[in-house]
Amino acid sequence: MKELSALSLQQKTIKALGVNTKDAKISLSYLSVAFATLLIGGILGLVQGLQRAGLLELPPWLNYYQVLTAHGILLLLVFSTTFTIGYQYANLSHSLGGLLPKVRKLAWSGFSLMIIGVILVVTMIVLNEASVLYTFYPPLAAHPIFYVGLVFVVLGILACCFGVFINYRHWRKTHPGQTTPLLAFFAMGVFVLWFFASIGVTIEVLTLIPWSMGIVETTNVMVDRTLFWWFGHTLVNIWYLVATSAWYVIVPKIIGGRHFNEKLIRLVVILLVILNIPGGFHHQIIDPAISESIKFLHVFMSLSIAVPSLMTAFAMFAVFERAGRKKGGKGLLGWITKLPWGDVRFLAPMIAMISFIPGGAGGIVNTSNQMNQVIHNTMWVVGHFHVTVGMSVVMTFFGICYWLIPYLTKRKLTPQMNRLGVIQTIIWTVGMILMAGSQHLVGLLGDPRRTSFTTYGDHPRALSWIPYEYVMGIGASLLLLGVIIQVYAVINMMFFAPKGETTFPVAEPEDNALPAPMWTERWGLWSVLLLMVVAMAYVVPIVDMIVNAPPGSPPIKTW
Amino acid sequence: MKQFIYGLLLFVFLTLPPVATLLESIMIIHMHLQMPLLIFSGFLMARFFKVRFPAFFYKWNRNGIPGILLFSIILVYWMIPRTMDEALTVYASEIFKFISLPFLAGIPLRDSWRKLGSVSKNIVFLIFIILFILMGWLFIGVDDQICNNYLRVDQITLGWGYVTLAACMIIYIVQLIFGDQSEFE
């Protein structure tokens, strides 16, 4: 009872004072970079899609792989990272009653480091010195400055991680006996995972800098690939965890319901944090130098993520059904009609959640050893991550914008902007279904990924892919239209929407809900368990790769 | 009772010949997955024995020290490379492994851990951290093949497994020492 009253007092204070303007500035700066990047990355996406379908010939100063690298790095790394930090810091500021001054400084330092890093990285890509694709692992070698830029980006992320840890510790010390608010708990999960994910890529990039400078002659390609996917796959799940924070805590409030059992939500976060990193191995299923038995054991480690994902699916649909029935939904499926489909803040994340069903099923195909052999180097994989990232994650991010940005700028979401948001969501959904759907299908027919347009000397098989590639081009055009509308909506809500009050929609627990158990806050223990799982997963293959290493690869520039 | 059934199911699963063969085919999986899982199965089954024979545990393991000693002896025994080799070649030794780890290590560990004070717990951690580092050093550093059934690269892998486990235990202890544990109760 005491806890509840303390919580409501805090909520009242936040409501009375509104958003902390200093904290809002941090979030808005990150979000501005995110959406500027989305626009550039989106344009590059269309250019790439049209080139891939043979509908557009690039000028001699620009090549397909350059565009592919820029599109991947800008959207997968920069857009997702800056949006996540902006959103998570807003969550932290709201739920912990404001950021500490030193945490603000860390967030700004992180921002500056990331901007410097991104400028270095993008400059090298534009100069055609780093067409190494967004995965940037060897033997393809970029200019050393490209890797130095990546170091700056990682340092920026680490600064933001420490900011969250410091704010969390401070709150725990000043609120003994209380569990942290759910959104802050999610933020801890996200940044703990980010901290440990960064270790792998940091080691990789630090070995690549002397290699690309010619100080070291060769590098161990297998170890570098493994360290990249340690980071790369975890990053995917960081986005997913960010999206689930909105699904569990924000969406129930928007539909007028309550959030699911807090113990289960916290357990999902803990499981996602502990089990995540070894999932990277399913990206390497067709790599040589990893034995079959290790790959087999890793199928279990990758699939363990399906457990918290299925728990989420169950919990979310239970929340929807309860909310729909409370509003008078009758019969087996009557509650579905009672959900606020016309509200973009619900519609976008709802479609995102639904798309996670095919996305997750496709993920199981990718994780399974035998099925992966069929699809590994094909457009199927491109389709898969456009469904998971482009729909499940990005549509949730878009849905978040429609309340977060007006809240931060002390403006209102107008009915017109809501309608535009609904239209944008529909365009985006149709675009993604066309593009990712045809990518999945043409992948099954053997169309390779990461390949510029070619008819392979008019080979009949290659010609049979072209209709699907046209559909991809149509999808990509719709998606660019979606990007333009979204960026317009963001600018409108940042600068032009009418002034007013927008609440931060945080769902309450059910009336008879039990308090969350304190043991869930043992982040020290969760980190040790995470490290143990990493040790179990990585010791065997990495020792094998080093002890039985081939001579190593010199830097290779294919362009 | 539920825990006993889960423990028993895990135990039966681990004894299935294909499962045992797969887990024993890689040295580190044999020592750092199969053996801890056997202990864990006993840990789960312990509940039944504690309820069924409370007088036995009260009489023989009142302060937890005998139990943790038995656990340590069994663990140290299975850390000797030769015993692992024998488990693969001598049938009686394999049977002893499947009996000793759950019933003579898992059950005493469950019964003892709550009875031990924080000092005793820290001593146990310290001993095993030192032991794991030494074993890691041995397996990584030695030039000869220690086990007949496994290659030298398997040995080095196991060595690094020990070192990383020791590192995890050190981090765990450090966060126990510097964190305020009462806040989680």
Coordinates of N, CA, C and O in Angstrom, one line a residue, chain A residues 4-71:
Chain A
L4 N 2.5 1.7 -3.2 CA 1.5 2.2 -4.2 C 1.4 3.7 -4.1 O 1.4 4.5 -5.0
S5 N 1.3 4.2 -2.8 CA 1.0 5.6 -2.5 C 2.3 6.4 -2.9 O 2.2 7.5 -3.5
A6 N 3.5 5.8 -2.7 CA 4.7 6.5 -3.0 C 4.8 6.6 -4.6 O 5.2 7.7 -5.1
L7 N 4.3 5.6 -5.2 CA 4.4 5.6 -6.7 C 3.4 6.6 -7.2 O 3.8 7.4 -8.1
S8 N 2.2 6.6 -6.7 CA 1.2 7.6 -7.2 C 1.6 9.0 -6.9 O 1.4 9.9 -7.7
L9 N 2.3 9.2 -5.8 CA 2.8 10.6 -5.4 C 3.8 11.0 -6.5 O 3.8 12.1 -7.0
Q10 N 4.7 10.0 -6.9 CA 5.7 10.4 -7.9 C 5.0 10.7 -9.2 O 5.4 11.6 -9.9
Q11 N 4.0 9.9 -9.5 CA 3.2 10.1 -10.8 C 2.6 11.5 -10.8 O 2.6 12.2 -11.8
K12 N 2.0 11.8 -9.6 CA 1.4 13.2 -9.5 C 2.4 14.3 -9.7 O 2.1 15.3 -10.4
T13 N 3.6 14.1 -9.1 CA 4.6 15.1 -9.2 C 5.0 15.3 -10.7 O 5.1 16.5 -11.2
I14 N 5.2 14.2 -11.4 CA 5.5 14.3 -12.8 C 4.4 14.9 -13.6 O 4.7 15.8 -14.4
K15 N 3.2 14.6 -13.2 CA 2.1 15.2 -13.9 C 2.0 16.7 -13.7 O 1.8 17.4 -14.7
A16 N 2.3 17.1 -12.5 CA 2.2 18.5 -12.1 C 3.3 19.3 -12.8 O 3.1 20.4 -13.4
L17 N 4.5 18.7 -12.8 CA 5.6 19.4 -13.4 C 5.7 19.3 -14.9 O 6.4 20.0 -15.5
G18 N 5.1 18.2 -15.4 CA 5.2 17.9 -16.8 C 6.6 17.3 -17.1 O 7.3 17.0 -16.2
V19 N 6.9 17.3 -18.4 CA 8.2 16.7 -18.8 C 9.4 17.6 -18.4 O 9.2 18.9 -18.4
N20 N 10.5 17.0 -17.9 CA 11.7 17.8 -17.6 C 12.3 18.3 -18.9 O 12.7 17.4 -19.8
T21 N 12.4 19.6 -19.1 CA 12.8 20.1 -20.4 C 14.2 19.7 -20.8 O 14.5 19.5 -21.9
K22 N 15.1 19.6 -19.8 CA 16.5 19.2 -20.0 C 16.6 17.8 -20.5 O 17.3 17.5 -21.5
D23 N 15.7 16.9 -19.9 CA 15.7 15.5 -20.4 C 15.1 15.4 -21.7 O 15.5 14.6 -22.6
A24 N 14.0 16.2 -21.9 CA 13.3 16.2 -23.2 C 14.2 16.5 -24.4 O 14.2 16.0 -25.4
K25 N 15.1 17.5 -24.1 CA 16.1 18.0 -25.1 C 17.0 16.8 -25.6 O 17.2 16.6 -26.8
I26 N 17.4 16.0 -24.6 CA 18.3 14.8 -24.9 C 17.5 13.9 -25.8 O 18.0 13.5 -26.9
S27 N 16.3 13.5 -25.4 CA 15.5 12.6 -26.2 C 15.2 13.1 -27.6 O 15.4 12.4 -28.6
L28 N 14.8 14.4 -27.6 CA 14.5 15.0 -28.9 C 15.7 15.1 -29.9 O 15.5 14.9 -31.1
S29 N 16.9 15.3 -29.3 CA 18.1 15.4 -30.2 C 18.3 14.0 -30.8 O 18.6 13.9 -32.0
Y30 N 18.2 12.9 -29.9 CA 18.5 11.6 -30.5 C 17.4 11.2 -31.5 O 17.7 10.7 -32.5
L31 N 16.2 11.6 -31.2 CA 15.1 11.3 -32.2 C 15.2 12.1 -33.5 O 14.9 11.5 -34.6
S32 N 15.7 13.3 -33.4 CA 15.9 14.1 -34.6 C 17.0 13.4 -35.5 O 16.8 13.3 -36.7
V33 N 18.1 13.0 -34.9 CA 19.1 12.2 -35.7 C 18.5 11.0 -36.3 O 18.7 10.6 -37.4
A34 N 17.7 10.3 -35.4 CA 17.1 9.0 -35.9 C 16.3 9.2 -37.2 O 16.4 8.5 -38.2
F35 N 15.4 10.3 -37.2 CA 14.5 10.4 -38.3 C 15.2 11.1 -39.5 O 14.8 10.8 -40.7
A36 N 16.3 11.9 -39.3 CA 17.0 12.4 -40.4 C 17.7 11.2 -41.1 O 17.7 11.0 -42.3
T37 N 18.2 10.3 -40.3 CA 18.9 9.0 -40.8 C 17.9 8.2 -41.5 O 18.2 7.6 -42.6
L38 N 16.7 8.1 -41.0 CA 15.6 7.3 -41.6 C 15.3 7.8 -43.0 O 15.2 7.0 -44.0
L39 N 15.3 9.1 -43.2 CA 15.0 9.6 -44.5 C 16.1 9.3 -45.5 O 15.8 8.8 -46.6
I40 N 17.4 9.5 -45.1 CA 18.5 9.2 -46.0 C 18.5 7.7 -46.3 O 18.6 7.3 -47.5
G41 N 18.4 6.9 -45.2 CA 18.5 5.4 -45.4 C 17.4 4.9 -46.2 O 17.5 4.0 -47.0
G42 N 16.2 5.6 -46.1 CA 15.0 5.2 -46.9 C 15.2 5.4 -48.4 O 14.9 4.6 -49.2
I43 N 15.8 6.6 -48.7 CA 16.0 7.0 -50.1 C 17.0 5.9 -50.7 O 16.8 5.4 -51.8
L44 N 18.1 5.7 -49.9 CA 19.1 4.7 -50.4 C 18.4 3.3 -50.6 O 18.8 2.6 -51.5
G45 N 17.4 3.0 -49.7 CA 16.7 1.7 -49.8 C 16.0 1.6 -51.2 O 16.1 0.6 -51.8
L46 N 15.4 2.7 -51.6 CA 14.6 2.7 -52.8 C 15.6 2.5 -54.0 O 15.4 1.8 -54.9
V47 N 16.7 3.3 -53.9 CA 17.7 3.3 -55.0 C 18.2 1.9 -55.2 O 18.3 1.3 -56.3
Q48 N 18.5 1.3 -54.0 CA 19.0 -0.1 -54.0 C 18.0 -1.1 -54.6 O 18.3 -2.0 -55.4
G49 N 16.7 -0.9 -54.1 CA 15.6 -1.8 -54.6 C 15.4 -1.7 -56.1 O 15.3 -2.7 -56.8
L50 N 15.5 -0.5 -56.6 CA 15.3 -0.3 -58.1 C 16.5 -0.9 -58.9 O 16.3 -1.5 -59.9
Q51 N 17.7 -0.7 -58.4 CA 18.9 -1.2 -59.0 C 18.8 -2.7 -59.1 O 19.1 -3.4 -60.1
R52 N 18.4 -3.3 -57.9 CA 18.4 -4.8 -57.8 C 17.4 -5.4 -58.8 O 17.5 -6.5 -59.2
A53 N 16.3 -4.6 -59.1 CA 15.3 -5.1 -60.0 C 15.7 -4.8 -61.5 O 14.9 -5.1 -62.4
G54 N 16.8 -4.1 -61.7 CA 17.3 -3.8 -63.0 C 16.5 -2.6 -63.6 O 16.6 -2.4 -64.8
L55 N 15.8 -1.9 -62.8 CA 15.0 -0.7 -63.3 C 15.8 0.6 -63.2 O 15.4 1.6 -63.8
L56 N 17.0 0.6 -62.6 CA 17.7 1.8 -62.4 C 19.2 1.5 -62.6 O 19.7 0.6 -62.0
E57 N 19.9 2.3 -63.4 CA 21.3 2.1 -63.5 C 22.0 3.2 -62.7 O 21.7 4.4 -62.9
L58 N 22.9 2.8 -61.8 CA 23.5 3.8 -61.0 C 24.6 4.6 -61.8 O 25.2 4.0 -62.7
P59 N 24.8 5.8 -61.4 CA 25.9 6.6 -62.1 C 27.3 6.0 -61.8 O 27.4 5.3 -60.8
P60 N 28.3 6.2 -62.6 CA 29.6 5.6 -62.4 C 30.2 5.9 -61.0 O 31.0 5.1 -60.6
W61 N 29.9 7.0 -60.4 CA 30.5 7.3 -59.1 C 29.8 6.7 -57.9 O 30.2 6.9 -56.8
L62 N 28.8 5.9 -58.2 CA 28.1 5.2 -57.1 C 27.9 3.8 -57.4 O 27.4 3.5 -58.5
N63 N 28.2 2.9 -56.5 CA 28.0 1.5 -56.8 C 27.0 0.8 -55.9 O 26.8 1.3 -54.8
Y64 N 26.4 -0.3 -56.3 CA 25.4 -1.0 -55.5 C 25.8 -1.3 -54.1 O 25.1 -1.1 -53.1
Y65 N 27.1 -1.7 -54.0 CA 27.6 -2.2 -52.6 C 27.8 -1.0 -51.7 O 27.6 -1.2 -50.5
Q66 N 28.1 0.1 -52.3 CA 28.2 1.4 -51.5 C 26.9 1.7 -50.9 O 26.7 2.0 -49.7
V67 N 25.9 1.7 -51.8 CA 24.5 2.0 -51.3 C 24.0 1.0 -50.3 O 23.4 1.4 -49.3
L68 N 24.3 -0.3 -50.6 CA 23.9 -1.3 -49.6 C 24.5 -1.1 -48.2 O 23.9 -1.2 -47.2
T69 N 25.8 -0.8 -48.2 CA 26.5 -0.6 -47.0 C 25.9 0.6 -46.2 O 25.6 0.5 -45.0
A70 N 25.7 1.7 -47.0 CA 25.2 2.9 -46.3 C 23.7 2.7 -45.8 O 23.4 3.1 -44.7
H71 N 22.9 2.0 -46.6 CA 21.5 1.7 -46.2 C 21.5 0.9 -44.9 O 20.8 1.2 -44.0

